[in-house]
Short mmCIF file of C-alpha atoms and ligand atoms in Angstrom, two decimals:
data_model
loop_
_atom_site.label_atom_id
_atom_site.label_comp_id
_atom_site.label_asym_id
_atom_site.label_seq_id
_atom_site.Cartn_x
_atom_site.Cartn_y
_atom_site.Cartn_z
CA MET A 1 0.04 0.24 0.15
CA THR A 2 0.94 2.97 -0.49
CA PRO A 3 1.63 5.73 2.15
CA ALA A 4 -1.66 7.40 0.93
CA GLU A 5 -3.88 4.95 1.54
CA ILE A 6 -3.04 4.00 5.37
CA THR A 7 -3.16 7.76 6.12
CA ALA A 8 -6.56 7.00 4.31
CA LEU A 9 -7.10 4.12 6.08
CA ASP A 10 -6.39 5.55 9.41
CA ALA A 11 -8.76 9.23 8.78
CA ALA A 12 -11.27 6.93 8.02
CA ASP A 13 -10.80 4.48 11.50
CA PRO A 14 -14.08 4.70 13.48
CA LEU A 15 -12.14 3.46 16.16
CA ALA A 16 -9.12 6.22 15.93
CA ALA A 17 -10.28 8.08 18.79
CA LYS A 18 -10.18 5.26 21.33
CA ARG A 19 -6.29 5.21 21.41
CA ASP A 20 -6.45 9.11 23.17
CA ALA A 21 -7.99 6.73 25.95
CA PHE A 22 -4.44 5.01 25.86
CA HIS A 23 -0.61 6.05 27.47
CA ILE A 24 1.32 4.67 24.83
CA PRO A 25 5.14 5.71 24.76
CA GLU A 26 6.01 8.51 22.44
CA GLY A 27 7.54 7.24 19.12
CA LEU A 28 7.09 3.13 20.09
CA ILE A 29 5.63 0.89 18.21
CA TYR A 30 3.46 -1.00 20.65
CA LEU A 31 2.24 -4.79 18.47
CA ASP A 32 2.09 -6.48 22.36
CA GLY A 33 -0.83 -5.92 23.96
CA ASN A 34 -1.91 -9.80 23.54
CA SER A 35 0.86 -10.23 26.63
CA LEU A 36 0.21 -7.42 28.64
CA GLY A 37 -2.59 -4.66 27.06
CA ALA A 38 -1.49 -0.45 27.00
CA LEU A 39 -2.30 1.32 30.30
CA PRO A 40 -5.76 3.33 30.35
CA ARG A 41 -4.85 7.10 31.37
CA ASN A 42 -7.44 6.19 33.64
CA VAL A 43 -6.17 3.90 35.73
CA PRO A 44 -3.39 5.28 37.59
CA GLU A 45 -6.15 7.82 39.40
CA ARG A 46 -8.47 5.46 40.05
CA VAL A 47 -5.50 3.04 42.02
CA LYS A 48 -4.43 6.82 43.82
CA GLN A 49 -7.40 6.79 45.08
CA VAL A 50 -8.31 4.26 46.45
CA VAL A 51 -5.28 3.52 47.38
CA GLU A 52 -4.70 7.31 50.03
CA LYS A 53 -8.76 8.07 50.30
CA GLU A 54 -10.18 4.37 50.39
CA TRP A 55 -7.38 2.33 51.60
CA GLY A 56 -5.37 5.80 53.19
CA THR A 57 -8.70 6.73 55.34
CA ARG A 58 -11.39 4.42 55.18
CA LEU A 59 -9.14 1.56 56.33
CA ILE A 60 -10.94 -1.86 57.64
CA ARG A 61 -14.71 0.01 56.60
CA GLY A 62 -12.91 -0.17 52.62
CA TRP A 63 -15.26 -3.29 52.68
CA ASN A 64 -18.49 -1.34 53.25
CA GLU A 65 -18.67 1.79 52.30
CA ALA A 66 -16.56 1.54 49.00
CA GLY A 67 -17.76 -1.62 48.19
CA TRP A 68 -14.72 -3.65 47.95
CA ILE A 69 -16.57 -7.01 49.08
CA ASP A 70 -18.75 -6.83 45.68
CA LEU A 71 -15.99 -5.66 43.39
CA PRO A 72 -15.47 -9.67 41.79
CA ARG A 73 -19.10 -9.41 40.71
CA ARG A 74 -19.09 -5.77 39.51
CA VAL A 75 -15.89 -6.32 38.01
CA GLY A 76 -17.07 -10.16 36.27
CA ASP A 77 -20.21 -8.24 34.70
CA LYS A 78 -18.75 -6.39 32.72
CA ILE A 79 -16.65 -9.05 31.19
CA ALA A 80 -19.41 -10.25 31.67
CA ARG A 81 -20.68 -8.41 28.09
CA LEU A 82 -18.01 -8.80 26.18
CA ILE A 83 -18.10 -12.44 26.11
CA GLY A 84 -21.74 -12.91 25.73
CA ALA A 85 -22.18 -14.15 28.64
CA PRO A 86 -25.92 -12.93 30.68
CA PRO A 87 -24.62 -11.23 34.41
CA HIS A 88 -23.95 -12.96 37.43
CA SER A 89 -22.37 -15.73 35.47
CA VAL A 90 -18.94 -14.81 35.60
CA ILE A 91 -16.78 -13.70 38.67
CA ALA A 92 -12.80 -11.98 38.42
CA ALA A 93 -10.37 -13.68 40.74
CA ASP A 94 -7.22 -15.58 41.13
CA SER A 95 -5.19 -16.05 37.31
CA THR A 96 -6.27 -17.74 34.61
CA SER A 97 -3.92 -21.02 35.35
CA ILE A 98 -6.15 -21.25 39.29
CA ASN A 99 -9.77 -20.64 37.44
CA LEU A 100 -8.69 -23.14 34.86
CA GLY A 101 -8.11 -25.87 38.24
CA LYS A 102 -11.33 -24.99 39.22
CA ALA A 103 -13.95 -25.19 36.21
CA LEU A 104 -11.74 -28.95 35.62
CA SER A 105 -11.96 -29.85 38.58
CA THR A 106 -15.56 -28.89 38.71
CA ALA A 107 -16.03 -29.94 34.75
CA LEU A 108 -14.73 -33.89 36.21
CA ALA A 109 -16.70 -34.02 39.38
CA LEU A 110 -20.10 -33.32 36.79
CA ARG A 111 -18.73 -36.54 34.69
CA PRO A 112 -17.97 -38.70 36.89
CA GLU A 113 -17.78 -41.70 34.98
CA ARG A 114 -15.59 -40.21 32.24
CA ARG A 115 -11.64 -40.66 32.12
CA ILE A 116 -10.22 -38.57 29.84
CA ILE A 117 -10.09 -34.74 29.26
CA LEU A 118 -9.09 -34.03 25.88
CA SER A 119 -7.09 -30.98 24.69
CA ASP A 120 -4.73 -30.02 21.53
CA THR A 121 -0.82 -29.33 20.84
CA GLY A 122 -1.14 -25.75 20.26
CA ASN A 123 -2.46 -25.15 23.55
CA PHE A 124 -1.53 -23.08 25.45
CA PRO A 125 0.82 -24.71 27.95
CA THR A 126 -0.09 -23.50 31.64
CA ASP A 127 -3.76 -25.38 30.32
CA LEU A 128 -1.51 -28.34 29.76
CA TYR A 129 0.34 -28.48 32.82
CA VAL A 130 -2.99 -27.62 35.34
CA ALA A 131 -4.79 -30.27 33.15
CA GLN A 132 -2.49 -33.11 34.05
CA GLY A 133 -2.14 -31.83 38.05
CA ILE A 134 -5.82 -32.27 38.27
CA CYS A 135 -5.73 -35.87 36.39
CA GLN A 136 -2.80 -36.92 39.50
CA ALA A 137 -4.97 -35.73 42.00
CA LEU A 138 -8.12 -36.83 40.54
CA GLY A 139 -6.83 -40.11 38.97
CA ARG A 140 -7.85 -38.86 34.89
CA GLU A 141 -5.64 -38.76 31.93
CA LEU A 142 -5.33 -36.10 29.24
CA LYS A 143 -4.75 -36.66 26.14
CA THR A 144 -3.38 -34.21 23.32
CA VAL A 145 -3.54 -34.44 19.49
CA ALA A 146 -3.01 -31.73 16.80
CA PRO A 147 -5.77 -28.87 17.13
CA GLU A 148 -7.08 -30.22 13.61
CA GLU A 149 -7.89 -33.56 14.70
CA VAL A 150 -9.73 -32.75 17.97
CA THR A 151 -13.66 -33.42 16.60
CA GLY A 152 -11.85 -36.96 15.51
CA ALA A 153 -10.78 -37.67 19.19
CA LEU A 154 -14.71 -37.25 20.51
CA ASP A 155 -15.49 -39.72 22.20
CA GLU A 156 -18.06 -41.20 25.00
CA SER A 157 -14.38 -41.80 27.16
CA VAL A 158 -14.20 -37.56 27.26
CA ALA A 159 -15.07 -35.92 30.17
CA VAL A 160 -13.66 -32.69 29.49
CA LEU A 161 -12.51 -31.11 26.28
CA MET A 162 -10.26 -28.52 26.97
CA LEU A 163 -8.96 -25.72 24.54
CA THR A 164 -7.62 -22.85 24.14
CA GLU A 165 -10.14 -20.40 21.36
CA VAL A 166 -6.68 -18.25 19.54
CA ASP A 167 -3.65 -20.74 19.79
CA TYR A 168 -0.80 -17.64 21.63
CA ARG A 169 1.27 -18.76 19.33
CA THR A 170 0.35 -18.60 15.74
CA GLY A 171 -3.71 -17.15 15.97
CA ARG A 172 -4.78 -20.10 14.70
CA LEU A 173 -8.73 -19.85 15.68
CA HIS A 174 -10.69 -22.81 17.04
CA ASP A 175 -14.65 -22.85 16.48
CA MET A 176 -16.18 -22.60 19.66
CA ARG A 177 -19.80 -23.17 18.62
CA ALA A 178 -19.01 -25.95 16.29
CA LEU A 179 -16.16 -27.76 18.40
CA THR A 180 -18.87 -27.05 21.76
CA ARG A 181 -21.88 -28.70 19.74
CA ARG A 182 -19.52 -31.44 18.76
CA ALA A 183 -18.40 -31.85 22.68
CA HIS A 184 -21.73 -31.76 23.86
CA ALA A 185 -22.98 -34.61 21.28
CA ALA A 186 -20.62 -36.91 22.44
CA GLY A 187 -21.63 -35.92 25.86
CA ALA A 188 -18.70 -34.46 27.72
CA LEU A 189 -17.99 -30.56 28.91
CA THR A 190 -16.17 -27.73 27.51
CA VAL A 191 -13.69 -25.37 29.31
CA TRP A 192 -13.03 -22.69 26.83
CA ASP A 193 -9.38 -20.45 27.58
CA LEU A 194 -10.39 -17.26 26.08
CA ALA A 195 -7.24 -15.61 27.09
CA HIS A 196 -6.37 -14.02 23.48
CA SER A 197 -10.58 -13.76 22.97
CA ALA A 198 -11.72 -11.15 25.08
CA GLY A 199 -11.59 -7.74 23.97
CA ALA A 200 -9.67 -9.37 20.90
CA LEU A 201 -12.93 -11.02 19.29
CA PRO A 202 -17.07 -11.57 19.45
CA VAL A 203 -17.64 -13.79 21.97
CA ASP A 204 -20.37 -15.49 23.07
CA VAL A 205 -20.45 -17.87 25.13
CA THR A 206 -24.21 -17.93 26.12
CA ALA A 207 -24.85 -18.53 21.50
CA ALA A 208 -22.26 -21.43 21.36
CA GLY A 209 -23.38 -23.15 24.65
CA ALA A 210 -19.92 -23.14 26.49
CA ASP A 211 -20.56 -24.77 30.12
CA PHE A 212 -17.39 -23.40 31.93
CA ALA A 213 -15.08 -20.79 30.44
CA VAL A 214 -11.64 -18.31 32.59
CA GLY A 215 -9.36 -15.96 30.23
CA CYS A 216 -7.18 -13.18 31.08
CA GLY A 217 -7.00 -9.40 33.13
CA TYR A 218 -3.51 -8.94 31.54
CA LYS A 219 -3.89 -8.71 28.12
CA TYR A 220 -6.67 -7.74 25.57
CA LEU A 221 -8.26 -5.96 29.02
CA ASN A 222 -5.69 -4.05 29.66
CA GLY A 223 -6.31 -4.88 34.28
CA GLY A 224 -2.08 -4.89 34.48
CA PRO A 225 0.86 -6.99 35.24
CA GLY A 226 -0.70 -10.36 37.08
CA ALA A 227 -4.36 -8.62 36.52
CA PRO A 228 -6.99 -11.41 37.97
CA ALA A 229 -8.56 -13.08 35.06
CA PHE A 230 -12.24 -14.58 35.22
CA ILE A 231 -13.97 -17.50 35.41
CA TYR A 232 -17.45 -18.01 33.97
CA VAL A 233 -20.19 -21.13 34.76
CA ARG A 234 -22.82 -21.71 32.80
CA PRO A 235 -25.65 -20.44 34.60
CA GLN A 236 -27.53 -24.40 34.25
CA HIS A 237 -24.67 -25.75 36.22
CA ALA A 238 -23.88 -22.87 38.75
CA GLU A 239 -26.30 -25.03 40.98
CA ASN A 240 -25.34 -28.25 40.65
CA PHE A 241 -21.91 -28.84 40.69
CA PRO A 242 -19.86 -29.17 44.27
CA PRO A 243 -16.90 -26.12 43.83
CA PHE A 244 -13.28 -28.51 43.95
CA LEU A 245 -11.59 -25.27 45.95
CA THR A 246 -13.98 -24.35 48.26
CA GLY A 247 -12.64 -21.61 50.35
CA TRP A 248 -14.40 -18.92 52.14
CA MET A 249 -15.17 -16.35 49.60
CA GLY A 250 -17.29 -19.22 48.23
CA HIS A 251 -19.25 -19.47 50.86
CA ALA A 252 -22.59 -18.95 51.60
CA ALA A 253 -22.23 -16.38 54.46
CA PRO A 254 -18.60 -16.28 54.97
CA PHE A 255 -18.81 -13.93 57.91
CA ALA A 256 -21.09 -16.58 59.39
CA PHE A 257 -17.65 -18.18 59.97
CA GLU A 258 -19.80 -21.81 60.16
CA LEU A 259 -17.59 -24.62 60.84
CA GLY A 260 -18.75 -26.32 57.70
CA TYR A 261 -18.66 -25.33 53.71
CA ARG A 262 -21.86 -24.27 52.31
CA ALA A 263 -21.58 -23.74 48.84
CA GLY A 264 -22.80 -19.60 48.26
CA PRO A 265 -25.35 -19.36 45.03
CA GLY A 266 -24.72 -19.73 41.91
CA ILE A 267 -21.04 -18.07 40.14
CA ASP A 268 -20.30 -16.80 44.03
CA ARG A 269 -18.62 -19.99 44.85
CA MET A 270 -16.56 -19.63 42.36
CA MET A 271 -15.12 -17.31 43.98
CA VAL A 272 -11.75 -18.72 46.85
CA GLY A 273 -10.19 -16.48 49.17
CA THR A 274 -10.17 -12.76 49.39
CA PRO A 275 -9.72 -10.40 46.29
CA ALA A 276 -6.93 -9.13 45.48
CA ILE A 277 -8.51 -5.48 45.21
CA LEU A 278 -5.90 -3.29 44.12
CA SER A 279 -5.23 -5.36 41.16
CA LEU A 280 -9.70 -5.79 40.77
CA CYS A 281 -9.91 -1.35 40.95
CA ALA A 282 -7.04 -0.63 38.03
CA LEU A 283 -8.56 -3.51 35.95
CA ASP A 284 -12.32 -2.27 37.05
CA ALA A 285 -11.58 1.18 35.65
CA ALA A 286 -9.59 -0.30 32.69
CA LEU A 287 -13.05 -2.23 31.10
CA ASP A 288 -14.24 1.00 30.88
CA VAL A 289 -12.69 2.03 28.04
CA TRP A 290 -14.50 -1.40 26.48
CA GLU A 291 -17.94 1.65 27.04
CA GLY A 292 -20.07 1.39 23.71
CA VAL A 293 -17.11 -0.03 21.69
CA ASP A 294 -19.21 -1.83 18.94
CA MET A 295 -16.94 -5.56 19.16
CA GLY A 296 -18.04 -6.22 14.92
CA LEU A 297 -16.06 -2.81 14.34
CA VAL A 298 -13.00 -4.73 16.79
CA ARG A 299 -12.70 -7.63 14.71
CA ALA A 300 -13.76 -5.85 11.45
CA LYS A 301 -10.03 -3.84 12.67
CA SER A 302 -7.79 -6.69 13.83
CA ILE A 303 -8.62 -8.53 9.99
CA ALA A 304 -7.56 -5.00 8.74
CA LEU A 305 -4.26 -4.95 10.36
CA GLY A 306 -3.07 -7.96 10.13
CA ASP A 307 -3.67 -8.42 6.36
CA LEU A 308 -1.95 -5.10 5.70
CA PHE A 309 0.79 -6.41 8.29
CA ILE A 310 1.35 -9.31 6.77
CA GLU A 311 1.32 -7.88 2.96
CA GLU A 312 3.90 -5.45 3.84
CA VAL A 313 6.03 -8.09 5.43
CA GLU A 314 5.77 -10.62 2.17
CA ARG A 315 7.04 -7.19 0.35
CA GLN A 316 9.11 -6.00 1.26
CA GLY A 317 10.80 -8.64 4.11
CA ALA A 318 10.82 -11.20 1.25
CA GLY A 319 13.80 -13.24 1.18
CA GLY A 320 14.60 -11.87 4.64
CA GLY A 321 13.17 -15.69 5.79
CA LEU A 322 10.26 -15.10 7.19
CA VAL A 323 7.36 -17.48 7.01
CA LEU A 324 3.77 -17.18 8.37
CA ALA A 325 2.92 -18.71 11.07
CA SER A 326 -0.48 -17.64 11.45
CA PRO A 327 -3.33 -18.47 8.78
CA ARG A 328 -3.54 -15.93 6.26
CA LYS A 329 -7.57 -15.45 6.32
CA GLY A 330 -8.32 -13.44 8.23
CA ALA A 331 -11.40 -15.23 9.87
CA GLU A 332 -9.77 -17.88 10.25
CA ARG A 333 -7.15 -15.60 12.73
CA GLY A 334 -7.21 -14.10 16.70
CA SER A 335 -5.47 -10.77 16.80
CA GLN A 336 -1.66 -11.28 16.58
CA VAL A 337 0.66 -11.80 13.43
CA SER A 338 3.43 -14.46 13.43
CA PHE A 339 6.29 -15.61 11.59
CA HIS A 340 8.56 -18.37 11.89
CA CYS A 341 12.12 -16.86 11.98
CA ALA A 342 15.49 -18.88 12.38
CA ALA A 343 17.26 -16.40 14.61
CA GLY A 344 13.45 -15.28 16.17
CA TYR A 345 14.98 -14.02 19.41
CA GLU A 346 17.78 -11.53 18.38
CA VAL A 347 15.55 -10.20 15.28
CA MET A 348 12.68 -9.32 18.40
CA GLN A 349 15.66 -7.94 20.28
CA ALA A 350 16.37 -6.01 17.18
CA LEU A 351 13.18 -5.05 17.05
CA ILE A 352 13.13 -3.62 20.12
CA ALA A 353 15.64 -1.40 20.48
CA GLU A 354 14.48 -0.01 17.71
CA GLY A 355 10.72 0.92 18.59
CA VAL A 356 8.63 -2.44 17.32
CA ILE A 357 7.34 -4.48 20.56
CA GLY A 358 6.11 -7.74 19.85
CA ASP A 359 7.38 -10.46 21.63
CA PHE A 360 9.15 -14.21 20.48
CA ARG A 361 8.34 -17.52 22.33
CA ALA A 362 9.93 -20.09 21.48
CA PRO A 363 11.17 -22.17 19.30
CA ASP A 364 11.14 -19.95 16.36
CA ILE A 365 8.10 -17.38 16.02
CA ILE A 366 7.92 -13.73 16.13
CA ARG A 367 4.48 -12.40 17.21
CA PHE A 368 2.45 -9.56 16.70
CA GLY A 369 0.00 -8.61 18.47
CA MET A 370 -2.94 -6.62 16.95
CA THR A 371 -5.00 -4.47 19.70
CA PRO A 372 -7.09 -2.35 17.47
CA LEU A 373 -8.05 -0.32 20.74
CA THR A 374 -3.98 1.09 20.54
CA VAL A 375 -3.24 0.36 16.83
CA ARG A 376 -2.76 2.25 14.04
CA TYR A 377 -2.49 1.28 10.10
CA ARG A 378 0.10 2.94 10.10
CA ASP A 379 2.22 1.71 13.24
CA VAL A 380 1.87 -1.93 11.23
CA ALA A 381 2.82 -0.60 8.11
CA ASP A 382 5.92 0.64 10.34
CA ALA A 383 6.59 -2.12 12.12
CA ALA A 384 6.99 -4.26 9.09
CA GLY A 385 9.10 -1.87 7.39
CA ILE A 386 11.75 -1.80 10.41
CA LEU A 387 11.93 -5.51 10.10
CA SER A 388 12.63 -5.94 7.09
CA ARG A 389 15.75 -3.35 7.21
CA ILE A 390 16.90 -5.44 10.59
CA LEU A 391 16.63 -8.58 8.02
CA ARG A 392 17.99 -7.12 5.26
CA GLU A 393 20.91 -5.32 7.12
CA GLY A 394 21.74 -8.59 9.26
CA ARG A 395 21.45 -5.64 12.18
CA TRP A 396 20.17 -8.64 14.15
CA LYS A 397 23.04 -10.49 14.42
CA SER A 398 24.75 -7.77 17.44
CA PRO A 399 25.90 -9.89 20.02
CA SER A 400 24.42 -7.88 22.69
CA TYR A 401 20.49 -8.97 21.31
CA ALA A 402 21.89 -12.81 21.96
CA THR A 403 20.89 -12.51 26.02
CA ARG A 404 18.39 -14.23 27.11
CA ALA A 405 15.89 -13.08 29.68
CA LYS A 406 14.10 -14.47 31.60
CA VAL A 407 11.48 -13.24 29.75
CA THR A 408 10.70 -13.56 26.03
C1 PLP B 1 -0.90 -16.05 28.80
C2 PLP B 1 -2.23 -17.06 28.68
C3 PLP B 1 -2.24 -17.87 30.52
C4 PLP B 1 -1.81 -17.19 31.79
O1 PLP B 1 -2.24 -18.03 32.48
P1 PLP B 1 -1.38 -17.19 34.41
O2 PLP B 1 -2.27 -17.65 34.94
O3 PLP B 1 -2.22 -15.67 34.40
O4 PLP B 1 -0.42 -16.75 34.13
C5 PLP B 1 -3.82 -18.96 30.18
N1 PLP B 1 -3.79 -19.50 29.11
C6 PLP B 1 -3.15 -18.70 27.88
C7 PLP B 1 -3.69 -19.48 26.61
C8 PLP B 1 -3.10 -18.11 27.68
O5 PLP B 1 -2.51 -17.35 26.43
#
């Protein structure tokens, strides 16, 4: 595309004004909002107010007077709107890993006669690790197949189908609706990980019939490093299941201090311990950014950004050794574009040194997140140009780029 065409795309972008709701450092092209979302401008003030006014002056009274005790439910309701869930079916709490453990163990309890948790080899490692631990504790078995073989592996031995909708490496999108229908036809329940879906594309857990879903607060929802995650339980199950982690915050009357556990109503029972109020407040404020945002527009822009990036990288970087790892068709991709790249770690370090932040995923993937509320068409075109120059000029070969940090 010509620079004039790219300028015209930004000028006509109905989401362009949303970028002002975020703090984005001057001169930086940030294509890693799929790993850690940018800082919404309203968050610092909110956190300051909660720390100084609520904690500082109300102290313990804040639980009632500032409504801290209901924050997991209030934040959960905001997330519910983004994933097609009804009110009071989502809570914000704990991490995605912990919520996966809660969802899986509960789903297994609803299918006591079946042995298998089915997942795929494209799933995020923590999902598989949690499933392995749960299987060991509860005497079940994790079976993983290639992503395209999931449907064929659904039989009457499968208790739970556990999948991540968008592959964290390639961005390949599973058909949540079709796979859930197939799982139900086989008598299995579903646990969906929406870490790369919530806030990235339209999600409708109700229409899909998903039984459980979990997702991340610090990626596309911009809640800040280590923000609380969320968990959804389909309302028709919510009263039927025994929670596995039976903590006091999930008790029907936490402040009755009874000696025996009684499950709280519905989704409340998925809470375990005291909520992380400071983090929840940051996430709560961050979610206000979504007020009035049309997810259809988000999806359309996300696909257009991805298409433009692929086109520009392939045009300018031809011969640079990059191989597209993401589906070429936008409809089959989440909100990211990845390439296989032999010296991927070094190339990404060189990119970061030149003001383009993406990330590297072992063994050889360089990954670029398209967060439509913050990324402009010109960012994507510029990033493609810088990437191509780094490859052409071999700038990634500097020894300083070869030392691996703990977080890649
Ligand atoms: C980011 C991510 C997680 C992260 O889990 P945490 O418990 O927050 O560390 C889990 N699953 C998937 C698919 C992810 O992309």
